[in-house]
Amino acid sequence: MQFFLLLALVILSACAYFIGRNRAFVVASGKIRNLHSLPSFYGCYTALWCGLPALIVFLIWVTLQPGILINLVLSGLPKELQDLPQDRLNLVVNDLKNLVSGHFISNTPDGIVLEAANRYQDMRAIGNAALLVTVLTLVSGGIAYAWCKISPKLRARNCVESVINIFLITSSTIAVFITIGIVLSVLFESIRFFHQVPITKFLFGLQWSPQIAFNSDQVSPSGAFGTAPLFAGTLLISSIAMLVAVPIGLMSALYLSEYASPKFRAIAKPALEILAGIPTVVYGFFAALNAAPLIREIGTLLGLQVASESALAAGLVMGIMIIPFVSSLSDDVINAVPQSMRDGSYALGATKSETIKRVLLPAALPGIVGSILLAVSRAIGETMIVLMAAGLSANLTANPLEAVTTVTVQIVTLLTGDQEFDNSKTLAAFALGLLLFIVTLILNIIALHVVHKYREQYE
Amino acid sequence: MNKIMLPASTPERPKSARRDIKTIVNASLARQHAAERRFRWYGLIAISLGLAFVLLMFGNIIGKGYRAFWQTYIQIPITFDLSIMDTSGSGKRDLQTIDGADYSVLVRSGLRKLFPKAEGKSQLRALYGLVSADSPYELKRKIQQTPNLIGVEKEIWLLASAQVDTLFKGNINRMLDESERSIKNDQIEWVDKLQAAGRIEEKFNIALFINGDSREPEQAGIRGALMGSLLTLLITFLLSFPIGVATAVYLEEFATKGRWTDFIEVNINNLAAVPSIVFGLLGLAVFINFFGLPRSSPLVGGLVLSLMTLPVIIIAGRAALASVPPSIRQAALGMGASKLQMVGHHVLPLAMPGMLTGSIIGMARALGESAPLLMIGMVAFIVDVPKNFFDPATVLPVQIYLWSDLPERAFVERTSAAIMILLAFMILMNGLAIILRKRFERRW
Amino acid sequence: MSKTTTIGNQTISLNDSIARNELDNQESGVQVTDYDNRQTVGKITVDKPKMVCRGVNVYYSQKHAIKNVSLDIGTNEVISFIGPSGCGKSTFLRCLNRMNDTITTCRVTGQIKLDNEDIYEKDIDVVQLRARVGMVFQKPNPFPKSIYENIAYGPRIHGMVNTKSELDELVRDSLERAGLIKEVEKRMHEPGTGLSGGQQQRLCIARAIAINPEVILMDEPCSALDPIATAKIEELIDELRENYTIVIVTHSMQQAARVSQRTAYFHLGDMIEIGDTDQIFTNPRHKLTEDYITGRFG
């Protein structure tokens, strides 16, 4: 229904375009020169008056309708149902929604809910009809208004352009809104969480076991939400990843930009960048099925105790994933160093490696540090590899052969599965998300700033 | 004659009589060259390691997965005898009877006909376990298509069960003790007999492409996930492309540089580096809990992914716009075009290939993304193929994640196959982007 | 096929293609060669050559950038290459210490000898060659390091000094000879990029002479500098002549006249004329040289 209304709106707007254009021809008595703007602008003008107000009303209506209807239906429910605690009420609402959308629900619906569902459907039909009427009124009103307004003097182009301008400006602010959205969505839930668990215990506590906290919810759960092991695990895995990625990535970039023949470079560079295009879930699969058992076997051969979900396996594979990231970023940075620096060094009789080590790298250092920071931020936020290859046990250890868990893994495990939204377990995920966001934000801003400053230096 | 002005006095080396540069350099040459060679080797080793990883990944996935495109089938003589399959007892040959009939009897009797010696409860169960649990439904579909089959005896190829499939592909060690493998001795014997009789063979695994997810490996397919990916990406593209292009155009062509645009720019650059999982949290908190959009739906998935793709498109779009030379803008403005006309008629068409290239790469990344979708519930076990944007769905990478958790050998194979399909799509999209860039790239 | 040509008092054996360049019409006095003649006018040889170039051709992919150029560079002389932009003088200069090796599309044929060794020979070491034939570039290119580190770079990589005090002395000595010591004495450890353009260029010269090369190539060393800085550099070149052979590419004819003893004029990849600086500027023998000197083009 809503889809068809939208379609109708599009078609009507298209019609309005032609109506407006024709009207413009008529008022100009056939001479386009009399008009302020081209006829097509008058068409657009009419189409905008026809479609835009209706579209705005339509969108607001559609977003608000379900919530309002649910509230109306709930207030019509018998007293004993309304007095249910919030979580039980949510269950009722869920059943209601499922019934309405025709889905199968687990328990047989009782009469009251069924009746409510019927009422909901009735009201929705009324609402939709009202929406239809409103939209059609707006459409016809818009067309009529534009029809009257169109005259040779009407600055249709300017009107249309200002609408487009507004659209452009609105679009550009969306990035800001997304950031605000991220901050608010994690912040609110985190604040709720910090009411239950003190922030110091969250940050510095040494024990992480949300399952226990959840099971015995009578006891204060604050003891089990210490994130130190998570951050230690994240740090451990990220460090292993960087130990793999930085030397390989950096040396590859240096080799490709300073030594390799153009032919070799033309093949090897895109080949290496394939690694960047592989979805992380594939790396995760690879890590869990190949790297982890392999490392375990090697460990056993050497007489070492290796956990089957060792940090080493996840870190190694994550390192492979980050190689192209480091190499392409440092490639940019190295190429930004002016050729005159290299020439100056070669002219003194320096070999290539001397030039690289003593001139190129020191000159490119800020840029390289920036790219490594970006890579670290990437490693910290990586989810799938650790989810599939690292464990769930929150060990506070620096031994790469043991299983550790990371912030991202915990966010996923806390939030997957059906859960009520307000127990401390789910809220903890948002608090973790907030921490993750802050850490990566700081890393990103520093890195972007450093790289930016570095670029300016050679521009 | 020629007079070359030579310096008046014969040259003298400066007072601090230094050694000749030639001898000095000669002394250190060996060391310098050794260091050079070493450094070069490090570089070569690094790049070879990187390339080796690429080969290893692909080799490993393909080696594990290519067999999944074939599936073992068993040929069984089936007698479509109405009297034994009819449960209603009416004996009529109408649709209702056909729908309500018990087709498993047919499968069982067919199997018993092949191996009459099997007896006892456990042995019979093993015998029936040779074919997929889907076999009765397969027969039902056949009858529904051609009701004339009723009363006829016919050789039918039925899907083998996952264990038989794994055995037939040689992935089960027959030497192991019976208790340590998932297939019984009897079953191995029967499979060998079937093979001798030419009644078992591998055929193209069409089920992988036309079925939704299933708990039974031999029936599990990726159609649901593919459809989910398609719907999700459609939403992602429809949202992120227009907004991304509009933002790029505004920032590059209209905005006056100042604090506000700097702020927007910092925001965009930063969003491009925010961990994907945080976008998942945003989706969960805003789209699902606040706006009440349906959980697990491609709509929400698309919304979340479009937020992630937006910065990629904006950054690529700005680069494309910036590469259009200012002379073209001046020419258009000089002709009396409004700024918007200048952009719409000249700059945007010239920048479009670059923008599309960036968008396709962004979409390819969105296609491979799974972490944020876990947050918004696209990780459920969903058998049905989603039909619209509101149905619960999953996407291909998440399907891979789900399957990779399952222990059966047949699922490992399928996971690899699904990865191959996913990678094929990624390569296709990136290839398209490269072609687009090559075809329309303009050097000013 | 080879042929013996007599030029001045010397008899050298040259092959045919080179002989083309040897049209030595010095005896014919003031006669001016016509535009069409692309062969070198003037005497290409000197008594005590430091570098000897014969039949040098340079190609960039398909482009023939230097066409069959032959000349000698004498010991402890300053020779300048002049000519309009894009005539190949810088390209030729960069052949003399094989800086063109860094450009992958560039190909050099012919012979360039330094003290009777062909520098394009297989067993010649580029590192050693460049240490012997130093170079100063058009735009001053100090490394983004301190002044001290800039000078110390060369001696360090070639292992020229053993102790810190030796290095200190060498750095001071080089700066002194480059006439920069007074200006930078107090700020040796500040970045070299903080100096003025002229100071930066003298820093680059100091950096080049710190390793005591035999030949110094200068590629328009003053083109980015103001007149006062230019004068200082020219003064420096004059002093350096005592100990080094200097090849300088310049846009400014006045500069060539001021600092060099011999001058070669390049045009579209050909070396049109070579001779004593005085003679080239007062009495050019080739139409093209004359046009350029008198400012009709370039």
mmCIF file of C-alpha atoms in Angstrom, chain A residues 41 63 157 161 164 167-169 171-176 178-179 181-182 185-186 248 251-252 255-256 259 268 271-272 274-275 277-279 281-283 285-286 289-290 320 323 349 351-354 356-357 377 381 383-384 387-388 408 411-412 415-417 421 430 433 436-437 440-441 444 448, chain B residues 32 35-36 39-40 42-44 46-47 49-51 53-54 56-58 60-61 64 243 246-247 249-250 254 260 263-264 267-271 273-275 277-279 281-282 284-286 289 291 295 307 310 338 340-341 368 370-371 374-375 379 397 400-401 404 412 415-416 419 422-423 426:
data_model
loop_
_atom_site.group_PDB
_atom_site.id
_atom_site.type_symbol
_atom_site.label_atom_id
_atom_site.label_comp_id
_atom_site.label_asym_id
_atom_site.label_seq_id
_atom_site.Cartn_x
_atom_site.Cartn_y
_atom_site.Cartn_z
ATOM 1 C CA PHE A 41 12.250 24.739 -15.071
ATOM 2 C CA THR A 63 7.514 6.656 10.548
ATOM 3 C CA ARG A 157 14.986 28.426 -12.273
ATOM 4 C CA GLU A 161 17.924 25.686 -7.886
ATOM 5 C CA ILE A 164 18.393 21.562 -5.116
ATOM 6 C CA PHE A 167 19.091 19.137 -0.895
ATOM 7 C CA LEU A 168 22.849 19.375 -1.445
ATOM 8 C CA ILE A 169 23.430 21.107 1.860
ATOM 9 C CA SER A 171 23.116 15.738 2.155
ATOM 10 C CA SER A 172 26.439 17.141 3.209
ATOM 11 C CA THR A 173 25.331 17.422 6.806
ATOM 12 C CA ILE A 174 24.343 13.771 6.919
ATOM 13 C CA ALA A 175 27.916 12.768 7.678
ATOM 14 C CA VAL A 176 27.739 14.954 10.754
ATOM 15 C CA ILE A 178 25.796 9.950 11.418
ATOM 16 C CA THR A 179 28.593 10.829 13.793
ATOM 17 C CA GLY A 181 23.910 9.349 15.829
ATOM 18 C CA ILE A 182 26.767 7.029 16.677
ATOM 19 C CA SER A 185 23.197 5.850 20.451
ATOM 20 C CA VAL A 186 26.167 4.416 22.288
ATOM 21 C CA ILE A 248 55.890 -6.910 5.274
ATOM 22 C CA MET A 251 59.081 -3.424 2.802
ATOM 23 C CA SER A 252 56.708 -4.404 -0.004
ATOM 24 C CA TYR A 255 60.446 -2.605 -2.922
ATOM 25 C CA LEU A 256 57.599 -1.865 -5.303
ATOM 26 C CA TYR A 259 63.302 -1.368 -6.870
ATOM 27 C CA ALA A 268 52.456 -7.348 -8.050
ATOM 28 C CA ALA A 271 47.869 -8.750 -6.752
ATOM 29 C CA LEU A 272 48.802 -7.606 -3.277
ATOM 30 C CA ILE A 274 43.540 -8.378 -3.722
ATOM 31 C CA LEU A 275 44.175 -9.082 -0.049
ATOM 32 C CA GLY A 277 39.340 -6.830 -1.208
ATOM 33 C CA ILE A 278 38.800 -10.200 0.443
ATOM 34 C CA PRO A 279 35.926 -10.002 2.941
ATOM 35 C CA VAL A 281 34.715 -13.342 7.046
ATOM 36 C CA VAL A 282 36.907 -15.235 4.595
ATOM 37 C CA TYR A 283 39.973 -14.412 6.666
ATOM 38 C CA PHE A 285 37.261 -18.870 8.072
ATOM 39 C CA PHE A 286 40.876 -19.249 7.002
ATOM 40 C CA LEU A 289 40.155 -23.713 9.887
ATOM 41 C CA ASN A 290 43.761 -23.475 8.774
ATOM 42 C CA ILE A 320 47.860 -10.627 6.538
ATOM 43 C CA ILE A 323 49.380 -5.860 4.821
ATOM 44 C CA GLY A 349 77.034 8.320 -4.441
ATOM 45 C CA THR A 351 73.192 3.328 -2.874
ATOM 46 C CA LYS A 352 69.446 2.811 -3.122
ATOM 47 C CA SER A 353 69.162 1.244 0.289
ATOM 48 C CA GLU A 354 71.180 4.055 1.853
ATOM 49 C CA ILE A 356 65.865 4.735 1.456
ATOM 50 C CA LYS A 357 67.124 4.250 4.984
ATOM 51 C CA SER A 377 42.722 1.515 14.515
ATOM 52 C CA GLY A 381 37.985 -2.531 15.295
ATOM 53 C CA THR A 383 35.505 -8.135 14.244
ATOM 54 C CA MET A 384 35.023 -11.177 12.057
ATOM 55 C CA LEU A 387 35.064 -13.619 16.318
ATOM 56 C CA MET A 388 35.790 -16.763 14.341
ATOM 57 C CA THR A 408 34.602 -6.560 19.370
ATOM 58 C CA ILE A 411 30.116 -6.826 21.716
ATOM 59 C CA VAL A 412 28.902 -9.398 19.220
ATOM 60 C CA LEU A 415 24.196 -8.658 21.457
ATOM 61 C CA THR A 416 23.467 -11.674 19.313
ATOM 62 C CA GLY A 417 20.554 -13.822 20.232
ATOM 63 C CA PHE A 421 17.268 -4.434 25.684
ATOM 64 C CA PHE A 430 27.080 -0.407 24.188
ATOM 65 C CA GLY A 433 31.121 0.159 21.782
ATOM 66 C CA LEU A 436 35.931 1.276 21.034
ATOM 67 C CA PHE A 437 34.598 4.339 19.274
ATOM 68 C CA THR A 440 39.556 4.517 17.338
ATOM 69 C CA LEU A 441 38.367 8.118 17.040
ATOM 70 C CA ASN A 444 42.047 8.276 13.540
ATOM 71 C CA LEU A 448 44.685 11.894 9.780
ATOM 72 C CA GLN B 32 77.770 -0.703 0.844
ATOM 73 C CA ALA B 35 73.987 -3.818 2.652
ATOM 74 C CA GLU B 36 72.271 -2.979 -0.599
ATOM 75 C CA PHE B 39 67.994 -4.711 1.824
ATOM 76 C CA ARG B 40 66.877 -5.710 -1.610
ATOM 77 C CA TYR B 42 64.275 -8.104 2.514
ATOM 78 C CA GLY B 43 62.036 -6.258 0.090
ATOM 79 C CA LEU B 44 61.780 -9.221 -2.214
ATOM 80 C CA ALA B 46 58.327 -9.223 1.963
ATOM 81 C CA ILE B 47 56.571 -8.928 -1.350
ATOM 82 C CA LEU B 49 55.349 -13.382 1.396
ATOM 83 C CA GLY B 50 52.464 -11.066 0.606
ATOM 84 C CA LEU B 51 51.883 -12.686 -2.761
ATOM 85 C CA PHE B 53 49.474 -15.335 1.176
ATOM 86 C CA VAL B 54 47.224 -14.396 -1.724
ATOM 87 C CA LEU B 56 47.615 -19.640 -0.236
ATOM 88 C CA MET B 57 44.204 -18.177 0.547
ATOM 89 C CA PHE B 58 42.844 -18.748 -2.907
ATOM 90 C CA ASN B 60 43.102 -23.243 0.068
ATOM 91 C CA ILE B 61 39.553 -22.021 -0.470
ATOM 92 C CA LYS B 64 38.395 -27.123 -0.201
ATOM 93 C CA ILE B 243 23.437 11.376 -0.996
ATOM 94 C CA ALA B 246 25.166 15.366 -3.565
ATOM 95 C CA THR B 247 27.581 15.747 -0.660
ATOM 96 C CA VAL B 249 29.124 18.100 -5.281
ATOM 97 C CA TYR B 250 28.240 20.463 -2.462
ATOM 98 C CA PHE B 254 29.376 25.036 -3.797
ATOM 99 C CA TRP B 260 31.868 24.218 8.842
ATOM 100 C CA PHE B 263 34.213 20.020 10.246
ATOM 101 C CA ILE B 264 32.172 18.045 7.722
ATOM 102 C CA ASN B 267 33.623 13.874 10.022
ATOM 103 C CA ILE B 268 33.665 12.124 6.678
ATOM 104 C CA ASN B 269 37.307 11.105 6.905
ATOM 105 C CA ASN B 270 36.752 9.851 10.391
ATOM 106 C CA LEU B 271 33.606 7.916 9.504
ATOM 107 C CA ALA B 273 37.815 4.754 9.594
ATOM 108 C CA VAL B 274 35.228 3.968 12.283
ATOM 109 C CA PRO B 275 35.079 0.207 12.969
ATOM 110 C CA ILE B 277 30.798 -2.912 14.280
ATOM 111 C CA VAL B 278 30.056 0.545 15.700
ATOM 112 C CA PHE B 279 27.746 1.151 12.754
ATOM 113 C CA LEU B 281 25.436 -0.616 17.252
ATOM 114 C CA LEU B 282 24.041 2.534 15.685
ATOM 115 C CA LEU B 284 20.504 -1.528 16.528
ATOM 116 C CA ALA B 285 19.923 1.492 18.737
ATOM 117 C CA VAL B 286 18.474 3.868 16.158
ATOM 118 C CA ASN B 289 14.917 0.240 18.849
ATOM 119 C CA PHE B 291 12.322 3.741 14.771
ATOM 120 C CA ARG B 295 14.805 -6.702 12.860
ATOM 121 C CA LEU B 307 26.035 4.721 6.350
ATOM 122 C CA LEU B 310 28.624 6.901 2.194
ATOM 123 C CA SER B 338 24.109 29.155 -13.657
ATOM 124 C CA LEU B 340 24.004 24.492 -10.982
ATOM 125 C CA GLN B 341 23.794 24.228 -14.748
ATOM 126 C CA GLY B 368 31.640 -8.415 1.934
ATOM 127 C CA SER B 370 29.236 -8.895 7.940
ATOM 128 C CA ALA B 371 30.071 -7.573 11.410
ATOM 129 C CA LEU B 374 25.325 -9.466 13.110
ATOM 130 C CA MET B 375 24.259 -6.645 15.433
ATOM 131 C CA VAL B 379 22.416 -13.752 11.655
ATOM 132 C CA PRO B 397 29.053 -13.261 4.198
ATOM 133 C CA ILE B 400 29.437 -18.087 5.411
ATOM 134 C CA TYR B 401 29.937 -17.182 9.044
ATOM 135 C CA SER B 404 31.662 -22.062 9.196
ATOM 136 C CA VAL B 412 33.094 -26.974 5.377
ATOM 137 C CA THR B 415 31.319 -22.758 3.185
ATOM 138 C CA SER B 416 34.291 -22.752 0.846
ATOM 139 C CA ILE B 419 33.209 -18.053 -0.288
ATOM 140 C CA LEU B 422 31.216 -14.326 -2.823
ATOM 141 C CA LEU B 423 34.736 -13.749 -4.136
ATOM 142 C CA MET B 426 33.675 -9.199 -5.557
#
